Short mmCIF file of the C-alpha atoms (twelve columns), coordinates in Angstrom:
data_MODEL
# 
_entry.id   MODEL 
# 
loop_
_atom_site.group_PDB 
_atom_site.id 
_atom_site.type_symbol 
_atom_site.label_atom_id 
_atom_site.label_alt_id 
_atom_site.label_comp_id 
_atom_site.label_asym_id 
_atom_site.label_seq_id 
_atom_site.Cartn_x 
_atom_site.Cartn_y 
_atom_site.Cartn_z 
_atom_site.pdbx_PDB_model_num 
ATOM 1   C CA . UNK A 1   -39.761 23.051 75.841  1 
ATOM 2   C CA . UNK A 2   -40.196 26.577 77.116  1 
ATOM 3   C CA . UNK A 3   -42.813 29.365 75.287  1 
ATOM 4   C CA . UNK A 4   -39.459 31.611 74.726  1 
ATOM 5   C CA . UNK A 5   -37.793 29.158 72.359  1 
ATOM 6   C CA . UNK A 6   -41.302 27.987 70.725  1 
ATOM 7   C CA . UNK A 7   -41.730 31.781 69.420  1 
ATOM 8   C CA . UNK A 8   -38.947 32.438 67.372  1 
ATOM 9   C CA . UNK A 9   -39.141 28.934 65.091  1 
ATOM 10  C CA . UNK A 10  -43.172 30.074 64.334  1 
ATOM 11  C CA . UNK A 11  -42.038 33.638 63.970  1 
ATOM 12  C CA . UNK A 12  -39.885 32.260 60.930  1 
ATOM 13  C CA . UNK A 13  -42.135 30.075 59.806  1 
ATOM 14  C CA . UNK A 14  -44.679 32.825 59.343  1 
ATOM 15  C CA . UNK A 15  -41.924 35.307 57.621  1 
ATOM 16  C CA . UNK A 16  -41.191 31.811 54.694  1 
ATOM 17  C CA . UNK A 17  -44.615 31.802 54.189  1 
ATOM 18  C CA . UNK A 18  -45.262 35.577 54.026  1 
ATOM 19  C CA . UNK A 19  -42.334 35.950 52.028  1 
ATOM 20  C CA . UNK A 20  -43.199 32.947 49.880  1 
ATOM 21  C CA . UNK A 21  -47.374 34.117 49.560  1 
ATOM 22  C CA . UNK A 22  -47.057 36.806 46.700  1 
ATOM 23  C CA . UNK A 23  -44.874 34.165 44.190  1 
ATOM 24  C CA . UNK A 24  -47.761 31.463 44.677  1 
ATOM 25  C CA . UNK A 25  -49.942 33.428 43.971  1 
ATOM 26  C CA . UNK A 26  -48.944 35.136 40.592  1 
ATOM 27  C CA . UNK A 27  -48.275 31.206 39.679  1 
ATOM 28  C CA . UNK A 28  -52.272 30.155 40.744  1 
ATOM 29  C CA . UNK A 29  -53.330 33.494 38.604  1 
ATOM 30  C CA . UNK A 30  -51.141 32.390 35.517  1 
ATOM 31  C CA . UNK A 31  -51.943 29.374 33.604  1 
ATOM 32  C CA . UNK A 32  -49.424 27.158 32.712  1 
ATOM 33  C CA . UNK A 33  -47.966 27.519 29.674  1 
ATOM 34  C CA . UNK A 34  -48.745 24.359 27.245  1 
ATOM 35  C CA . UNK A 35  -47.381 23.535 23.816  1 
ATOM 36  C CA . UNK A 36  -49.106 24.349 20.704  1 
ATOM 37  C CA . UNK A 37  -48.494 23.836 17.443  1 
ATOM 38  C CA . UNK A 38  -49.027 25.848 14.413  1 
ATOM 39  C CA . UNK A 39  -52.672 25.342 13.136  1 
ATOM 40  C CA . UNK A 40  -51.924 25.868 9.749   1 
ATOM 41  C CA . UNK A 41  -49.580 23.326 9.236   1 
ATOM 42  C CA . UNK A 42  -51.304 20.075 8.031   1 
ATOM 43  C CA . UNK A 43  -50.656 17.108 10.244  1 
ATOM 44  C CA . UNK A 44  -52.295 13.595 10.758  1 
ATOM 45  C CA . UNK A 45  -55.625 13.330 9.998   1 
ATOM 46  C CA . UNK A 46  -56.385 16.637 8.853   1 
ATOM 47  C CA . UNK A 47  -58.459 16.761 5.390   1 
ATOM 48  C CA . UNK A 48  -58.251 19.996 2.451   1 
ATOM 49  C CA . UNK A 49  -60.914 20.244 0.251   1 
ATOM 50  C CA . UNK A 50  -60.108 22.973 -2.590  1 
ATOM 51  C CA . UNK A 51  -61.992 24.903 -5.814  1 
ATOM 52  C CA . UNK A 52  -60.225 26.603 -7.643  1 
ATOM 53  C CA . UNK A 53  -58.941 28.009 -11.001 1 
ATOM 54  C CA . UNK A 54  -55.753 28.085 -13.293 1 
ATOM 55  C CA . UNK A 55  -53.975 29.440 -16.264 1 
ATOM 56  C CA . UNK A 56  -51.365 27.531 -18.190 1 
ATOM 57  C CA . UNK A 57  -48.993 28.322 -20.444 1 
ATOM 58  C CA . UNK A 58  -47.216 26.294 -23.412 1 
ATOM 59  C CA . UNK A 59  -50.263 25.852 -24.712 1 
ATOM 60  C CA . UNK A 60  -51.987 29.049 -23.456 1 
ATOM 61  C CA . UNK A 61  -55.283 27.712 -21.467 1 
ATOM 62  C CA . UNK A 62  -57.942 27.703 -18.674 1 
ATOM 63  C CA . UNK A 63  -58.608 25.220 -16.222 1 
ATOM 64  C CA . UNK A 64  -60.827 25.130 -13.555 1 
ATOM 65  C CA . UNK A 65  -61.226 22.038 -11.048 1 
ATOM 66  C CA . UNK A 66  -61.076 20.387 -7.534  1 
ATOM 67  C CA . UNK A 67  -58.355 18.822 -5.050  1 
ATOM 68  C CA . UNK A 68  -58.751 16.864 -2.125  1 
ATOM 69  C CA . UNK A 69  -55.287 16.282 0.618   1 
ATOM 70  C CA . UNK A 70  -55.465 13.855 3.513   1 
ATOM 71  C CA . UNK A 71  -52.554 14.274 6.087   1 
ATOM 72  C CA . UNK A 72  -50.877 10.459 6.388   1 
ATOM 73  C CA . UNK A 73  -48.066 10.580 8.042   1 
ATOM 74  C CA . UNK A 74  -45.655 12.764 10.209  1 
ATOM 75  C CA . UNK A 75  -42.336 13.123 8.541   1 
ATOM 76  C CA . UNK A 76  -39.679 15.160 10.111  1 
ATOM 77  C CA . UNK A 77  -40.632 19.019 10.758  1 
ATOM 78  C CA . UNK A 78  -43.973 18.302 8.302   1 
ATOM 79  C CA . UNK A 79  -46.645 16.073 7.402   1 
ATOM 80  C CA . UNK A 80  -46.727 13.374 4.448   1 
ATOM 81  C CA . UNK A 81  -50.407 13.878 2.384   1 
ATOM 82  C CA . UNK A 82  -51.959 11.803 -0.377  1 
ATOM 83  C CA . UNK A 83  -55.122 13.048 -2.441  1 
ATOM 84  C CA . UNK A 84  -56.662 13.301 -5.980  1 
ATOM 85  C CA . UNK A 85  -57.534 16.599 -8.093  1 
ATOM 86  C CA . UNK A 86  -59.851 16.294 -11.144 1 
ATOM 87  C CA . UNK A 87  -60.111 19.492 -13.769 1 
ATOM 88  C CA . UNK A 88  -60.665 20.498 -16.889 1 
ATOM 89  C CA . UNK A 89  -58.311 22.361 -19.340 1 
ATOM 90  C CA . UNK A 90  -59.712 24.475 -21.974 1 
ATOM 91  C CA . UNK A 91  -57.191 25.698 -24.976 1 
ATOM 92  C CA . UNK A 92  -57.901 29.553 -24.923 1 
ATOM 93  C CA . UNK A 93  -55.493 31.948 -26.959 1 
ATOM 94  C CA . UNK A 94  -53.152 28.793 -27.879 1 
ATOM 95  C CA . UNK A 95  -56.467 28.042 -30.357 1 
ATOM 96  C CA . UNK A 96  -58.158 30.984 -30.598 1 
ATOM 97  C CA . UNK A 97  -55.479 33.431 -32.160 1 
ATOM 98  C CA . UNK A 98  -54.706 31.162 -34.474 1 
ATOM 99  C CA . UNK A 99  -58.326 30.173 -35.489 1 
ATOM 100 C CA . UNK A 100 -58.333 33.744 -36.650 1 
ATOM 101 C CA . UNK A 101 -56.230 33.771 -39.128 1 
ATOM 102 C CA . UNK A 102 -57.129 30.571 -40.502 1 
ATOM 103 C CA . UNK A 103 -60.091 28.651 -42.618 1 
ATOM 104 C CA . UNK A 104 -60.008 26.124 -39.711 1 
ATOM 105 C CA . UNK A 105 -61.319 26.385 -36.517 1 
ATOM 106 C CA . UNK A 106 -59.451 24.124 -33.512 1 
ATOM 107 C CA . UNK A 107 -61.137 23.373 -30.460 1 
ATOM 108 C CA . UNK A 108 -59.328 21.460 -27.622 1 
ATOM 109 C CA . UNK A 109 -60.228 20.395 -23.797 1 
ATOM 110 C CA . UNK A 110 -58.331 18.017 -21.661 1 
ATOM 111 C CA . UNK A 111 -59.790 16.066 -18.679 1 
ATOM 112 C CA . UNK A 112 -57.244 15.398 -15.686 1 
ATOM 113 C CA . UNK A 113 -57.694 12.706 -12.812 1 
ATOM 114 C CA . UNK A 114 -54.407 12.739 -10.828 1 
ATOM 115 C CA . UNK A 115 -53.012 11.411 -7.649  1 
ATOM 116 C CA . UNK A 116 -51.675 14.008 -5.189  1 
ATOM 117 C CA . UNK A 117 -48.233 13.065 -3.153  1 
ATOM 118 C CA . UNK A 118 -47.463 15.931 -1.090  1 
ATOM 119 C CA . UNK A 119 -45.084 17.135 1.668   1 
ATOM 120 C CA . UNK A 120 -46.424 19.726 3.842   1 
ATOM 121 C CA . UNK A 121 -44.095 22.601 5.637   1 
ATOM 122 C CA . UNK A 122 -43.558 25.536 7.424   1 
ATOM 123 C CA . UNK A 123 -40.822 27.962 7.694   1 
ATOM 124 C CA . UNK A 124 -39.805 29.366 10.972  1 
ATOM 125 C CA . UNK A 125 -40.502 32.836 11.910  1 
ATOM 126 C CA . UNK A 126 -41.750 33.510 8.455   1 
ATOM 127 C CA . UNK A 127 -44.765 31.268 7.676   1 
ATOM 128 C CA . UNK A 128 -45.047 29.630 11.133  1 
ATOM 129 C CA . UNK A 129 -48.394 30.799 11.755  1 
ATOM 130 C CA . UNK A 130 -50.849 31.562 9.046   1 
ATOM 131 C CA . UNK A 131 -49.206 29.395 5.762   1 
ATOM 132 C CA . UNK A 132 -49.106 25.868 4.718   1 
ATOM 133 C CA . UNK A 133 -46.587 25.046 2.306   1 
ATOM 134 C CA . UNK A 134 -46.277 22.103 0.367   1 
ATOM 135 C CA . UNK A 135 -44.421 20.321 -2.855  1 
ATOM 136 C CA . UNK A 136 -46.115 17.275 -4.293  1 
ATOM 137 C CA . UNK A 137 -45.690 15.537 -7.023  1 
ATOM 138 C CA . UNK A 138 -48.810 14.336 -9.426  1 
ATOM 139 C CA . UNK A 139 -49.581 10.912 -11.394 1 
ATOM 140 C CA . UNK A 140 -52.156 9.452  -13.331 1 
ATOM 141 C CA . UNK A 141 -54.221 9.727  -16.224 1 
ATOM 142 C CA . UNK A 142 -55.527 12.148 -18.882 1 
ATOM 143 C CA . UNK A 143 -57.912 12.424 -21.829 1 
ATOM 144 C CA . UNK A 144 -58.007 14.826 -24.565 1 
ATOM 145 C CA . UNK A 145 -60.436 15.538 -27.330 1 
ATOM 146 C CA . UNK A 146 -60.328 17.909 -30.171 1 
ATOM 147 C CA . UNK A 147 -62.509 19.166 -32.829 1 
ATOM 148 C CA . UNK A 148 -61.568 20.610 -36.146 1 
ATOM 149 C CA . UNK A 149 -63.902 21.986 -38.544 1 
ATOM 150 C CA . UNK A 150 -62.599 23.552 -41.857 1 
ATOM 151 C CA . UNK A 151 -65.010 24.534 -44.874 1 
ATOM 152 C CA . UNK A 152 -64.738 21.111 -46.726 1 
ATOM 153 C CA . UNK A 153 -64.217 18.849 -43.547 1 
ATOM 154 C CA . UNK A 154 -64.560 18.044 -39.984 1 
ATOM 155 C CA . UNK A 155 -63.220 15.594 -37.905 1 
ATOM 156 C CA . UNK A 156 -62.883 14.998 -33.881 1 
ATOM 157 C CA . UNK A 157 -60.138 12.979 -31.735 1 
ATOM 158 C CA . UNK A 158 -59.650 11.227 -28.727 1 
ATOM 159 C CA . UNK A 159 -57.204 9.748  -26.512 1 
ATOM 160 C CA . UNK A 160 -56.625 8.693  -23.061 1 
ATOM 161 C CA . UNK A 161 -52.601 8.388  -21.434 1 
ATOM 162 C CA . UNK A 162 -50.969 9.256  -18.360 1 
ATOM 163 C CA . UNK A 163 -49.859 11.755 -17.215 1 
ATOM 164 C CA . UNK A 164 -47.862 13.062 -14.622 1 
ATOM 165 C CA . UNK A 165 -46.211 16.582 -12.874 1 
ATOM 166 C CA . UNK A 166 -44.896 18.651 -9.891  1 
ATOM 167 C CA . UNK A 167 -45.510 21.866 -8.231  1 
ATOM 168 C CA . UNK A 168 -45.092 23.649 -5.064  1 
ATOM 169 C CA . UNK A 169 -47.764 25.879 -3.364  1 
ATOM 170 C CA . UNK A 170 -49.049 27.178 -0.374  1 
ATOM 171 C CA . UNK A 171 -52.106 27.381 1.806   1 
ATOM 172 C CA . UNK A 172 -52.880 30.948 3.778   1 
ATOM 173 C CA . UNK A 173 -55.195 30.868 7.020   1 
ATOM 174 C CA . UNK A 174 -56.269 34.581 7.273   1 
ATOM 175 C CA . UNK A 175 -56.454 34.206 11.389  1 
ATOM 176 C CA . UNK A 176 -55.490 31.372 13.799  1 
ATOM 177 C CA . UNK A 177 -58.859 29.743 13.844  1 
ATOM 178 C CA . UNK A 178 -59.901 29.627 10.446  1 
ATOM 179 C CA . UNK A 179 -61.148 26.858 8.479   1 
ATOM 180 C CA . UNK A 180 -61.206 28.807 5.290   1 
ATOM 181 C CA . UNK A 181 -58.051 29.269 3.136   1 
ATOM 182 C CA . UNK A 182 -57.242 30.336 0.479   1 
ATOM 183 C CA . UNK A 183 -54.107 29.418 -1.822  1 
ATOM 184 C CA . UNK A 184 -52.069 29.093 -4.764  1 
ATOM 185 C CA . UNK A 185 -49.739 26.600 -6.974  1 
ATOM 186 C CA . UNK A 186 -47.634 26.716 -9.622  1 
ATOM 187 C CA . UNK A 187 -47.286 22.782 -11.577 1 
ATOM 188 C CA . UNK A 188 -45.805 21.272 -14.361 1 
ATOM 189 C CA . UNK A 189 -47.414 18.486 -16.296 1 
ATOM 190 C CA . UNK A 190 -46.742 16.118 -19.065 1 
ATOM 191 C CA . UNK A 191 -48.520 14.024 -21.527 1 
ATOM 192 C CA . UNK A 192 -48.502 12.287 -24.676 1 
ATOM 193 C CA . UNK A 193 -50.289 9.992  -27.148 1 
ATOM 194 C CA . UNK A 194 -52.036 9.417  -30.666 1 
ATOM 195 C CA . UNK A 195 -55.733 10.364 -30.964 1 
ATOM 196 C CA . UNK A 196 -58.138 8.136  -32.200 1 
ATOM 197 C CA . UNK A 197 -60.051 10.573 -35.450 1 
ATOM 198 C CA . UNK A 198 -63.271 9.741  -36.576 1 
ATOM 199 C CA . UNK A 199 -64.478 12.406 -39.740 1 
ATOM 200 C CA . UNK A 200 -67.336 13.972 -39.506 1 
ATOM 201 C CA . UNK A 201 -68.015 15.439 -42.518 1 
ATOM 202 C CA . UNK A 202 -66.237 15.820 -46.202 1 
ATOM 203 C CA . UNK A 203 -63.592 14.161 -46.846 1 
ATOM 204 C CA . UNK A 204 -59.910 14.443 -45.558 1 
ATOM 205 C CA . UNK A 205 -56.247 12.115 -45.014 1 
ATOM 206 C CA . UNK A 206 -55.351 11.981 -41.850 1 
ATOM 207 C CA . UNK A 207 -51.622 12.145 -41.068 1 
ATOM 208 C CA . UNK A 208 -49.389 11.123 -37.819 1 
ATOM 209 C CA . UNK A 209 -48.908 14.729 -36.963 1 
ATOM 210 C CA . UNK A 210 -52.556 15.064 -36.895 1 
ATOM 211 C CA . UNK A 211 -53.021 11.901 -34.674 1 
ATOM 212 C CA . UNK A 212 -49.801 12.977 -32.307 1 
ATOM 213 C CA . UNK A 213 -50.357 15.151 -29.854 1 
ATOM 214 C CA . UNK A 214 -48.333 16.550 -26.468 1 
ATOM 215 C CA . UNK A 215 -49.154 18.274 -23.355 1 
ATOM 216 C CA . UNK A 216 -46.223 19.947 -21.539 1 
ATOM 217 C CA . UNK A 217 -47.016 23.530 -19.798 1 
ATOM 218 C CA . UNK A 218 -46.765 25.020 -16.992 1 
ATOM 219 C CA . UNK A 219 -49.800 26.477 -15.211 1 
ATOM 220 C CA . UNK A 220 -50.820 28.648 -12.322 1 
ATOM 221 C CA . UNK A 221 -53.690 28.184 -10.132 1 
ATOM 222 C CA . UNK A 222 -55.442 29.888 -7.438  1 
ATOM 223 C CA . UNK A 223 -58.253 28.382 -4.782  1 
ATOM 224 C CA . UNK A 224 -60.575 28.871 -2.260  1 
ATOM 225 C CA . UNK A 225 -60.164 25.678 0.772   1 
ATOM 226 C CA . UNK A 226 -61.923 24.197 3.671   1 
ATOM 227 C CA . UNK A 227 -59.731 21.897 6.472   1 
ATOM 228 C CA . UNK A 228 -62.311 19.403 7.390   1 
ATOM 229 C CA . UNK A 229 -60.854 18.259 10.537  1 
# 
């Protein structure tokens, strides 16, 4: 083959790769592009540890207590979690107004231990990046105990029965690496039973209204959170 005809098929070559030079190498300057997800959205694995504080209403109260969620299981756009929350519920106005205007004083505080089944979410192009929402539903067991002291008697009850609620809430990472949330819920819970009375002092007839007793409010609590892993 002649040098004449060997020149024009390099000559092109060189003009494909001269041509072709500048689009490599924007592509070897850019890194590819890879998935992520949404960090605040709990999935698989991850674990919520919470603190935090709450006000109920029906019967007018204060709570304060602790949560733990465990992501179990992917489910559709979110993430199945089980946990456990433990608090304490202290009657506030719902006792102390009326202590005022009466000869007896009522104390109440109720001790929760619930199950947590929850169903984590996001909402896209509104919550996609910094929130964690979630409904769940709550089961287990209670115990309540109340004092009464009036100026010719005293007595205090106990009783332990289940209980059970729901709520919804959410979970707010403040930037996309944070560990640190914090967070909010609003929950309903129920439960019922007789107290056990044992008089302390004086003398007094105990009736079934005074033995019955019913927990049904609705309550609002904020925390402070930590995902684990």
């Amino acid at each position: 083959m002649s040098l004449p005809t060997l020149i024009p098929g390099r000559s092109l070559l060189l003009l494909g790769w001269l041509a072709a030079a500048p689009a490599w190498a924007e592509a070897q300057a850019t890194p590819p592009a890879t998935p992520t997800e949404p960090r605040p959205l709990m999935r698989w694995g991850n674990l919520d540890l919470r603190l935090g504080g709450a006000a109920s209403l029906l019967p007018l109260s204060v709570e304060a207590g602790a949560a733990a969620d465990l992501g179990v299981l992917p489910l559709g756009p979110g993430t199945l979690s089980l946990g456990a929350e433990l608090s304490v519920n202290q009657c506030a106005l719902a006792c102390w107004v009326p202590n005022l205007f009466s000869e007896r004083d009522t104390s109440r505080r109720d001790f929760y231990a619930l199950g947590r089944l929850g169903y984590h979410f996001t909402v896209a192009n509104r919550n996609y990046r910094k929130v964690d929402l979630q409904g769940f539903l709550l089961l287990g067991g209670m115990e309540t105990r109340t004092t009464l002291s009036a100026p010719d008697y005293r007595y205090e009850g106990r009783d332990r029965s289940p209980a059970f609620g729901l709520g919804i809430g959410g979970n707010y990472f403040p930037t996309a690496g944070s560990r640190v949330f914090l967070g909010g819920e609003a929950r309903v819970r129920f439960g019922t039973g007789a107290q056990a009375l044992r008089l302390t002092r004086g003398t007094y007839e105990f009736t079934e209204e005074d033995r019955r007793w019913t927990r049904l409010g609705l309550s609002t609590a904020f925390f402070v959170g930590i995902r684990l892993f």
